Amino acid sequence: MSTLAWQKSSYCAQGNSCVHIAADQGSVALTESGDPTGAILRTSPSAWAALIRTVKETHPRD
């Protein structure tokens, strides 16, 4: 497996208790902390985009 380039969510406060995402060979990888060796959830780019679109529609950012 290649090394993933993790990005921290812009909704995170200080610290590592938040969502990190990375693109990984046609999928989107997510982890719940700053430790990319922990549990990693993978989904399709279209499913990820649908989730983000729904969240933005139902919870607009201030």
PDB file of N, CA, C and O in Angstrom:
ATOM      1  N   MET A   1       0.846  -1.183   0.000  1.00  0.00           N
ATOM      2  CA  MET A   1       0.000   0.000   0.000  1.00  0.00           C
ATOM      3  C   MET A   1       0.886   1.239   0.000  1.00  0.00           C
ATOM      4  O   MET A   1       1.879   1.305   0.683  1.00  0.00           O
ATOM      5  N   SER A   2       0.450   2.214  -0.770  1.00  0.00           N
ATOM      6  CA  SER A   2       1.217   3.458  -0.833  1.00  0.00           C
ATOM      7  C   SER A   2       0.984   4.289   0.423  1.00  0.00           C
ATOM      8  O   SER A   2       0.017   4.108   1.147  1.00  0.00           O
ATOM      9  N   THR A   3       1.888   5.215   0.671  1.00  0.00           N
ATOM     10  CA  THR A   3       1.731   6.139   1.787  1.00  0.00           C
ATOM     11  C   THR A   3       0.654   7.153   1.415  1.00  0.00           C
ATOM     12  O   THR A   3       0.695   7.747   0.340  1.00  0.00           O
ATOM     13  N   LEU A   4      -0.298   7.334   2.314  1.00  0.00           N
ATOM     14  CA  LEU A   4      -1.404   8.249   2.040  1.00  0.00           C
ATOM     15  C   LEU A   4      -1.059   9.651   2.513  1.00  0.00           C
ATOM     16  O   LEU A   4      -0.409   9.832   3.534  1.00  0.00           O
ATOM     17  N   ALA A   5      -1.529  10.651   1.770  1.00  0.00           N
ATOM     18  CA  ALA A   5      -1.353  12.057   2.138  1.00  0.00           C
ATOM     19  C   ALA A   5      -2.627  12.498   2.857  1.00  0.00           C
ATOM     20  O   ALA A   5      -3.605  12.900   2.236  1.00  0.00           O
ATOM     21  N   TRP A   6      -2.624  12.391   4.177  1.00  0.00           N
ATOM     22  CA  TRP A   6      -3.804  12.687   4.990  1.00  0.00           C
ATOM     23  C   TRP A   6      -4.033  14.180   5.107  1.00  0.00           C
ATOM     24  O   TRP A   6      -3.098  14.949   5.251  1.00  0.00           O
ATOM     25  N   GLN A   7      -5.316  14.588   5.062  1.00  0.00           N
ATOM     26  CA  GLN A   7      -5.717  15.973   5.287  1.00  0.00           C
ATOM     27  C   GLN A   7      -6.695  15.992   6.454  1.00  0.00           C
ATOM     28  O   GLN A   7      -7.620  15.174   6.502  1.00  0.00           O
ATOM     29  N   LYS A   8      -6.496  16.922   7.379  1.00  0.00           N
ATOM     30  CA  LYS A   8      -7.395  17.050   8.516  1.00  0.00           C
ATOM     31  C   LYS A   8      -8.618  17.868   8.111  1.00  0.00           C
ATOM     32  O   LYS A   8      -8.508  18.848   7.388  1.00  0.00           O
ATOM     33  N   SER A   9      -9.777  17.459   8.585  1.00  0.00           N
ATOM     34  CA  SER A   9     -11.013  18.179   8.306  1.00  0.00           C
ATOM     35  C   SER A   9     -10.914  19.631   8.755  1.00  0.00           C
ATOM     36  O   SER A   9     -10.363  19.932   9.808  1.00  0.00           O
ATOM     37  N   SER A  10     -11.496  20.521   7.967  1.00  0.00           N
ATOM     38  CA  SER A  10     -11.503  21.940   8.325  1.00  0.00           C
ATOM     39  C   SER A  10     -12.441  22.222   9.494  1.00  0.00           C
ATOM     40  O   SER A  10     -12.421  23.296  10.069  1.00  0.00           O
ATOM     41  N   TYR A  11     -13.258  21.255   9.881  1.00  0.00           N
ATOM     42  CA  TYR A  11     -14.165  21.413  11.018  1.00  0.00           C
ATOM     43  C   TYR A  11     -13.510  21.029  12.341  1.00  0.00           C
ATOM     44  O   TYR A  11     -14.112  21.164  13.391  1.00  0.00           O
ATOM     45  N   CYS A  12     -12.292  20.526  12.325  1.00  0.00           N
ATOM     46  CA  CYS A  12     -11.617  20.070  13.539  1.00  0.00           C
ATOM     47  C   CYS A  12     -11.133  21.234  14.398  1.00  0.00           C
ATOM     48  O   CYS A  12     -10.654  22.238  13.884  1.00  0.00           O
ATOM     49  N   ALA A  13     -11.233  21.024  15.677  1.00  0.00           N
ATOM     50  CA  ALA A  13     -10.622  21.960  16.620  1.00  0.00           C
ATOM     51  C   ALA A  13      -9.155  21.568  16.756  1.00  0.00           C
ATOM     52  O   ALA A  13      -8.658  20.713  16.020  1.00  0.00           O
ATOM     53  N   GLN A  14      -8.470  22.151  17.685  1.00  0.00           N
ATOM     54  CA  GLN A  14      -7.072  21.787  17.924  1.00  0.00           C
ATOM     55  C   GLN A  14      -7.001  20.337  18.416  1.00  0.00           C
ATOM     56  O   GLN A  14      -7.902  19.859  19.077  1.00  0.00           O
ATOM     57  N   GLY A  15      -5.930  19.642  18.096  1.00  0.00           N
ATOM     58  CA  GLY A  15      -5.754  18.267  18.532  1.00  0.00           C
ATOM     59  C   GLY A  15      -5.976  17.289  17.397  1.00  0.00           C
ATOM     60  O   GLY A  15      -6.169  17.666  16.252  1.00  0.00           O
ATOM     61  N   ASN A  16      -5.943  16.012  17.715  1.00  0.00           N
ATOM     62  CA  ASN A  16      -6.049  14.977  16.697  1.00  0.00           C
ATOM     63  C   ASN A  16      -7.377  14.237  16.713  1.00  0.00           C
ATOM     64  O   ASN A  16      -7.533  13.259  16.004  1.00  0.00           O
ATOM     65  N   SER A  17      -8.336  14.633  17.533  1.00  0.00           N
ATOM     66  CA  SER A  17      -9.616  13.938  17.601  1.00  0.00           C
ATOM     67  C   SER A  17     -10.556  14.461  16.521  1.00  0.00           C
ATOM     68  O   SER A  17     -11.466  15.241  16.783  1.00  0.00           O
ATOM     69  N   CYS A  18     -10.324  14.041  15.305  1.00  0.00           N
ATOM     70  CA  CYS A  18     -11.155  14.493  14.205  1.00  0.00           C
ATOM     71  C   CYS A  18     -10.977  13.570  13.010  1.00  0.00           C
ATOM     72  O   CYS A  18     -10.236  12.605  13.063  1.00  0.00           O
ATOM     73  N   VAL A  19     -11.646  13.889  11.931  1.00  0.00           N
ATOM     74  CA  VAL A  19     -11.591  13.076  10.721  1.00  0.00           C
ATOM     75  C   VAL A  19     -10.428  13.523   9.842  1.00  0.00           C
ATOM     76  O   VAL A  19     -10.213  14.706   9.643  1.00  0.00           O
ATOM     77  N   HIS A  20      -9.709  12.549   9.328  1.00  0.00           N
ATOM     78  CA  HIS A  20      -8.658  12.794   8.342  1.00  0.00           C
ATOM     79  C   HIS A  20      -9.050  12.029   7.084  1.00  0.00           C
ATOM     80  O   HIS A  20      -9.568  10.912   7.165  1.00  0.00           O
ATOM     81  N   ILE A  21      -8.829  12.623   5.908  1.00  0.00           N
ATOM     82  CA  ILE A  21      -9.170  11.971   4.646  1.00  0.00           C
ATOM     83  C   ILE A  21      -7.958  11.940   3.728  1.00  0.00           C
ATOM     84  O   ILE A  21      -7.043  12.745   3.856  1.00  0.00           O
ATOM     85  N   ALA A  22      -7.980  10.981   2.796  1.00  0.00           N
ATOM     86  CA  ALA A  22      -6.915  10.868   1.802  1.00  0.00           C
ATOM     87  C   ALA A  22      -7.462  10.175   0.563  1.00  0.00           C
ATOM     88  O   ALA A  22      -8.326   9.304   0.663  1.00  0.00           O
ATOM     89  N   ALA A  23      -6.984  10.571  -0.599  1.00  0.00           N
ATOM     90  CA  ALA A  23      -7.314   9.880  -1.842  1.00  0.00           C
ATOM     91  C   ALA A  23      -6.401   8.667  -1.952  1.00  0.00           C
ATOM     92  O   ALA A  23      -5.216   8.747  -1.627  1.00  0.00           O
ATOM     93  N   ASP A  24      -6.957   7.526  -2.375  1.00  0.00           N
ATOM     94  CA  ASP A  24      -6.166   6.292  -2.439  1.00  0.00           C
ATOM     95  C   ASP A  24      -6.598   5.433  -3.617  1.00  0.00           C
ATOM     96  O   ASP A  24      -7.559   4.680  -3.528  1.00  0.00           O
ATOM     97  N   GLN A  25      -5.941   5.558  -4.738  1.00  0.00           N
ATOM     98  CA  GLN A  25      -6.143   4.727  -5.913  1.00  0.00           C
ATOM     99  C   GLN A  25      -7.616   4.489  -6.236  1.00  0.00           C
ATOM    100  O   GLN A  25      -8.115   3.371  -6.220  1.00  0.00           O
ATOM    101  N   GLY A  26      -8.349   5.559  -6.494  1.00  0.00           N
ATOM    102  CA  GLY A  26      -9.744   5.448  -6.888  1.00  0.00           C
ATOM    103  C   GLY A  26     -10.730   5.349  -5.746  1.00  0.00           C
ATOM    104  O   GLY A  26     -11.914   5.125  -5.965  1.00  0.00           O
ATOM    105  N   SER A  27     -10.269   5.493  -4.514  1.00  0.00           N
ATOM    106  CA  SER A  27     -11.173   5.490  -3.373  1.00  0.00           C
ATOM    107  C   SER A  27     -10.819   6.641  -2.445  1.00  0.00           C
ATOM    108  O   SER A  27      -9.808   7.308  -2.618  1.00  0.00           O
ATOM    109  N   VAL A  28     -11.679   6.861  -1.462  1.00  0.00           N
ATOM    110  CA  VAL A  28     -11.434   7.872  -0.442  1.00  0.00           C
ATOM    111  C   VAL A  28     -11.237   7.128   0.872  1.00  0.00           C
ATOM    112  O   VAL A  28     -12.056   6.285   1.249  1.00  0.00           O
ATOM    113  N   ALA A  29     -10.131   7.402   1.545  1.00  0.00           N
ATOM    114  CA  ALA A  29      -9.827   6.769   2.821  1.00  0.00           C
ATOM    115  C   ALA A  29     -10.101   7.759   3.941  1.00  0.00           C
ATOM    116  O   ALA A  29      -9.805   8.944   3.812  1.00  0.00           O
ATOM    117  N   LEU A  30     -10.697   7.269   5.035  1.00  0.00           N
ATOM    118  CA  LEU A  30     -11.012   8.110   6.193  1.00  0.00           C
ATOM    119  C   LEU A  30     -10.503   7.426   7.451  1.00  0.00           C
ATOM    120  O   LEU A  30     -10.577   6.204   7.570  1.00  0.00           O
ATOM    121  N   THR A  31      -9.998   8.231   8.369  1.00  0.00           N
ATOM    122  CA  THR A  31      -9.606   7.720   9.674  1.00  0.00           C
ATOM    123  C   THR A  31     -10.080   8.727  10.719  1.00  0.00           C
ATOM    124  O   THR A  31     -10.253   9.904  10.423  1.00  0.00           O
ATOM    125  N   GLU A  32     -10.312   8.246  11.930  1.00  0.00           N
ATOM    126  CA  GLU A  32     -10.897   9.122  12.951  1.00  0.00           C
ATOM    127  C   GLU A  32      -9.883   9.831  13.820  1.00  0.00           C
ATOM    128  O   GLU A  32     -10.233  10.538  14.748  1.00  0.00           O
ATOM    129  N   SER A  33      -8.623   9.636  13.552  1.00  0.00           N
ATOM    130  CA  SER A  33      -7.611  10.320  14.346  1.00  0.00           C
ATOM    131  C   SER A  33      -6.404  10.644  13.484  1.00  0.00           C
ATOM    132  O   SER A  33      -6.369  10.304  12.314  1.00  0.00           O
ATOM    133  N   GLY A  34      -5.413  11.271  14.082  1.00  0.00           N
ATOM    134  CA  GLY A  34      -4.198  11.607  13.367  1.00  0.00           C
ATOM    135  C   GLY A  34      -3.285  10.413  13.124  1.00  0.00           C
ATOM    136  O   GLY A  34      -2.231  10.560  12.532  1.00  0.00           O
ATOM    137  N   ASP A  35      -3.694   9.218  13.548  1.00  0.00           N
ATOM    138  CA  ASP A  35      -2.884   8.012  13.392  1.00  0.00           C
ATOM    139  C   ASP A  35      -3.369   7.211  12.186  1.00  0.00           C
ATOM    140  O   ASP A  35      -4.311   6.430  12.284  1.00  0.00           O
ATOM    141  N   PRO A  36      -2.757   7.383  11.026  1.00  0.00           N
ATOM    142  CA  PRO A  36      -3.212   6.685   9.832  1.00  0.00           C
ATOM    143  C   PRO A  36      -2.974   5.177   9.860  1.00  0.00           C
ATOM    144  O   PRO A  36      -3.416   4.477   8.969  1.00  0.00           O
ATOM    145  N   THR A  37      -2.317   4.664  10.895  1.00  0.00           N
ATOM    146  CA  THR A  37      -2.133   3.218  11.014  1.00  0.00           C
ATOM    147  C   THR A  37      -3.300   2.581  11.760  1.00  0.00           C
ATOM    148  O   THR A  37      -3.371   1.366  11.874  1.00  0.00           O
ATOM    149  N   GLY A  38      -4.232   3.393  12.272  1.00  0.00           N
ATOM    150  CA  GLY A  38      -5.418   2.880  12.962  1.00  0.00           C
ATOM    151  C   GLY A  38      -6.447   2.388  11.952  1.00  0.00           C
ATOM    152  O   GLY A  38      -6.146   2.149  10.783  1.00  0.00           O
ATOM    153  N   ALA A  39      -7.680   2.259  12.392  1.00  0.00           N
ATOM    154  CA  ALA A  39      -8.758   1.799  11.512  1.00  0.00           C
ATOM    155  C   ALA A  39      -8.971   2.788  10.374  1.00  0.00           C
ATOM    156  O   ALA A  39      -9.032   3.991  10.593  1.00  0.00           O
ATOM    157  N   ILE A  40      -9.072   2.269   9.160  1.00  0.00           N
ATOM    158  CA  ILE A  40      -9.281   3.102   7.979  1.00  0.00           C
ATOM    159  C   ILE A  40     -10.538   2.617   7.264  1.00  0.00           C
ATOM    160  O   ILE A  40     -10.682   1.432   6.976  1.00  0.00           O
ATOM    161  N   LEU A  41     -11.446   3.537   7.009  1.00  0.00           N
ATOM    162  CA  LEU A  41     -12.662   3.270   6.257  1.00  0.00           C
ATOM    163  C   LEU A  41     -12.437   3.747   4.836  1.00  0.00           C
ATOM    164  O   LEU A  41     -11.889   4.829   4.630  1.00  0.00           O
ATOM    165  N   ARG A  42     -12.860   2.942   3.866  1.00  0.00           N
ATOM    166  CA  ARG A  42     -12.724   3.347   2.465  1.00  0.00           C
ATOM    167  C   ARG A  42     -14.098   3.419   1.818  1.00  0.00           C
ATOM    168  O   ARG A  42     -14.974   2.617   2.117  1.00  0.00           O
ATOM    169  N   THR A  43     -14.258   4.386   0.930  1.00  0.00           N
ATOM    170  CA  THR A  43     -15.509   4.557   0.212  1.00  0.00           C
ATOM    171  C   THR A  43     -15.207   5.054  -1.199  1.00  0.00           C
ATOM    172  O   THR A  43     -14.079   5.432  -1.503  1.00  0.00           O
ATOM    173  N   SER A  44     -16.217   5.069  -2.029  1.00  0.00           N
ATOM    174  CA  SER A  44     -16.029   5.568  -3.398  1.00  0.00           C
ATOM    175  C   SER A  44     -16.075   7.092  -3.403  1.00  0.00           C
ATOM    176  O   SER A  44     -16.715   7.702  -2.544  1.00  0.00           O
ATOM    177  N   PRO A  45     -15.426   7.699  -4.379  1.00  0.00           N
ATOM    178  CA  PRO A  45     -15.493   9.163  -4.480  1.00  0.00           C
ATOM    179  C   PRO A  45     -16.930   9.664  -4.629  1.00  0.00           C
ATOM    180  O   PRO A  45     -17.284  10.705  -4.067  1.00  0.00           O
ATOM    181  N   SER A  46     -17.784   8.951  -5.357  1.00  0.00           N
ATOM    182  CA  SER A  46     -19.166   9.414  -5.534  1.00  0.00           C
ATOM    183  C   SER A  46     -19.957   9.329  -4.227  1.00  0.00           C
ATOM    184  O   SER A  46     -20.748  10.224  -3.929  1.00  0.00           O
ATOM    185  N   ALA A  47     -19.743   8.281  -3.427  1.00  0.00           N
ATOM    186  CA  ALA A  47     -20.426   8.175  -2.135  1.00  0.00           C
ATOM    187  C   ALA A  47     -19.933   9.261  -1.180  1.00  0.00           C
ATOM    188  O   ALA A  47     -20.715   9.864  -0.447  1.00  0.00           O
ATOM    189  N   TRP A  48     -18.644   9.542  -1.192  1.00  0.00           N
ATOM    190  CA  TRP A  48     -18.076  10.600  -0.345  1.00  0.00           C
ATOM    191  C   TRP A  48     -18.649  11.957  -0.742  1.00  0.00           C
ATOM    192  O   TRP A  48     -19.058  12.749   0.099  1.00  0.00           O
ATOM    193  N   ALA A  49     -18.716  12.224  -2.046  1.00  0.00           N
ATOM    194  CA  ALA A  49     -19.252  13.494  -2.529  1.00  0.00           C
ATOM    195  C   ALA A  49     -20.726  13.649  -2.135  1.00  0.00           C
ATOM    196  O   ALA A  49     -21.155  14.743  -1.742  1.00  0.00           O
ATOM    197  N   ALA A  50     -21.494  12.565  -2.207  1.00  0.00           N
ATOM    198  CA  ALA A  50     -22.906  12.617  -1.815  1.00  0.00           C
ATOM    199  C   ALA A  50     -23.039  12.911  -0.325  1.00  0.00           C
ATOM    200  O   ALA A  50     -23.903  13.697   0.081  1.00  0.00           O
ATOM    201  N   LEU A  51     -22.203  12.308   0.502  1.00  0.00           N
ATOM    202  CA  LEU A  51     -22.235  12.571   1.941  1.00  0.00           C
ATOM    203  C   LEU A  51     -21.909  14.035   2.230  1.00  0.00           C
ATOM    204  O   LEU A  51     -22.625  14.704   2.977  1.00  0.00           O
ATOM    205  N   ILE A  52     -20.849  14.546   1.637  1.00  0.00           N
ATOM    206  CA  ILE A  52     -20.440  15.932   1.872  1.00  0.00           C
ATOM    207  C   ILE A  52     -21.526  16.900   1.398  1.00  0.00           C
ATOM    208  O   ILE A  52     -21.863  17.863   2.090  1.00  0.00           O
ATOM    209  N   ARG A  53     -22.099  16.623   0.227  1.00  0.00           N
ATOM    210  CA  ARG A  53     -23.173  17.475  -0.301  1.00  0.00           C
ATOM    211  C   ARG A  53     -24.360  17.493   0.665  1.00  0.00           C
ATOM    212  O   ARG A  53     -24.904  18.554   0.979  1.00  0.00           O
ATOM    213  N   THR A  54     -24.753  16.336   1.173  1.00  0.00           N
ATOM    214  CA  THR A  54     -25.877  16.247   2.104  1.00  0.00           C
ATOM    215  C   THR A  54     -25.585  16.978   3.405  1.00  0.00           C
ATOM    216  O   THR A  54     -26.434  17.704   3.922  1.00  0.00           O
ATOM    217  N   VAL A  55     -24.385  16.812   3.933  1.00  0.00           N
ATOM    218  CA  VAL A  55     -24.013  17.498   5.174  1.00  0.00           C
ATOM    219  C   VAL A  55     -24.052  19.010   4.981  1.00  0.00           C
ATOM    220  O   VAL A  55     -24.581  19.750   5.808  1.00  0.00           O
ATOM    221  N   LYS A  56     -23.510  19.478   3.864  1.00  0.00           N
ATOM    222  CA  LYS A  56     -23.505  20.923   3.596  1.00  0.00           C
ATOM    223  C   LYS A  56     -24.917  21.477   3.449  1.00  0.00           C
ATOM    224  O   LYS A  56     -25.203  22.599   3.854  1.00  0.00           O
ATOM    225  N   GLU A  57     -25.823  20.697   2.852  1.00  0.00           N
ATOM    226  CA  GLU A  57     -27.206  21.147   2.669  1.00  0.00           C
ATOM    227  C   GLU A  57     -27.976  21.188   3.983  1.00  0.00           C
ATOM    228  O   GLU A  57     -28.807  22.051   4.184  1.00  0.00           O
ATOM    229  N   THR A  58     -27.704  20.249   4.863  1.00  0.00           N
ATOM    230  CA  THR A  58     -28.480  20.153   6.102  1.00  0.00           C
ATOM    231  C   THR A  58     -27.840  20.885   7.279  1.00  0.00           C
ATOM    232  O   THR A  58     -28.515  21.172   8.261  1.00  0.00           O
ATOM    233  N   HIS A  59     -26.547  21.165   7.183  1.00  0.00           N
ATOM    234  CA  HIS A  59     -25.827  21.864   8.251  1.00  0.00           C
ATOM    235  C   HIS A  59     -24.905  22.913   7.647  1.00  0.00           C
ATOM    236  O   HIS A  59     -23.690  22.760   7.654  1.00  0.00           O
ATOM    237  N   PRO A  60     -25.471  24.011   7.137  1.00  0.00           N
ATOM    238  CA  PRO A  60     -24.619  25.040   6.520  1.00  0.00           C
ATOM    239  C   PRO A  60     -23.631  25.615   7.520  1.00  0.00           C
ATOM    240  O   PRO A  60     -23.940  25.767   8.692  1.00  0.00           O
ATOM    241  N   ARG A  61     -22.449  25.899   7.039  1.00  0.00           N
ATOM    242  CA  ARG A  61     -21.395  26.480   7.871  1.00  0.00           C
ATOM    243  C   ARG A  61     -21.710  27.936   8.142  1.00  0.00           C
ATOM    244  O   ARG A  61     -22.175  28.655   7.272  1.00  0.00           O
ATOM    245  N   ASP A  62     -21.452  28.361   9.356  1.00  0.00           N
ATOM    246  CA  ASP A  62     -21.711  29.776   9.716  1.00  0.00           C
ATOM    247  C   ASP A  62     -20.768  30.704   9.008  1.00  0.00           C
ATOM    248  O   ASP A  62     -19.672  30.475   8.752  1.00  0.00           O
TER     249      ASP A  62
END
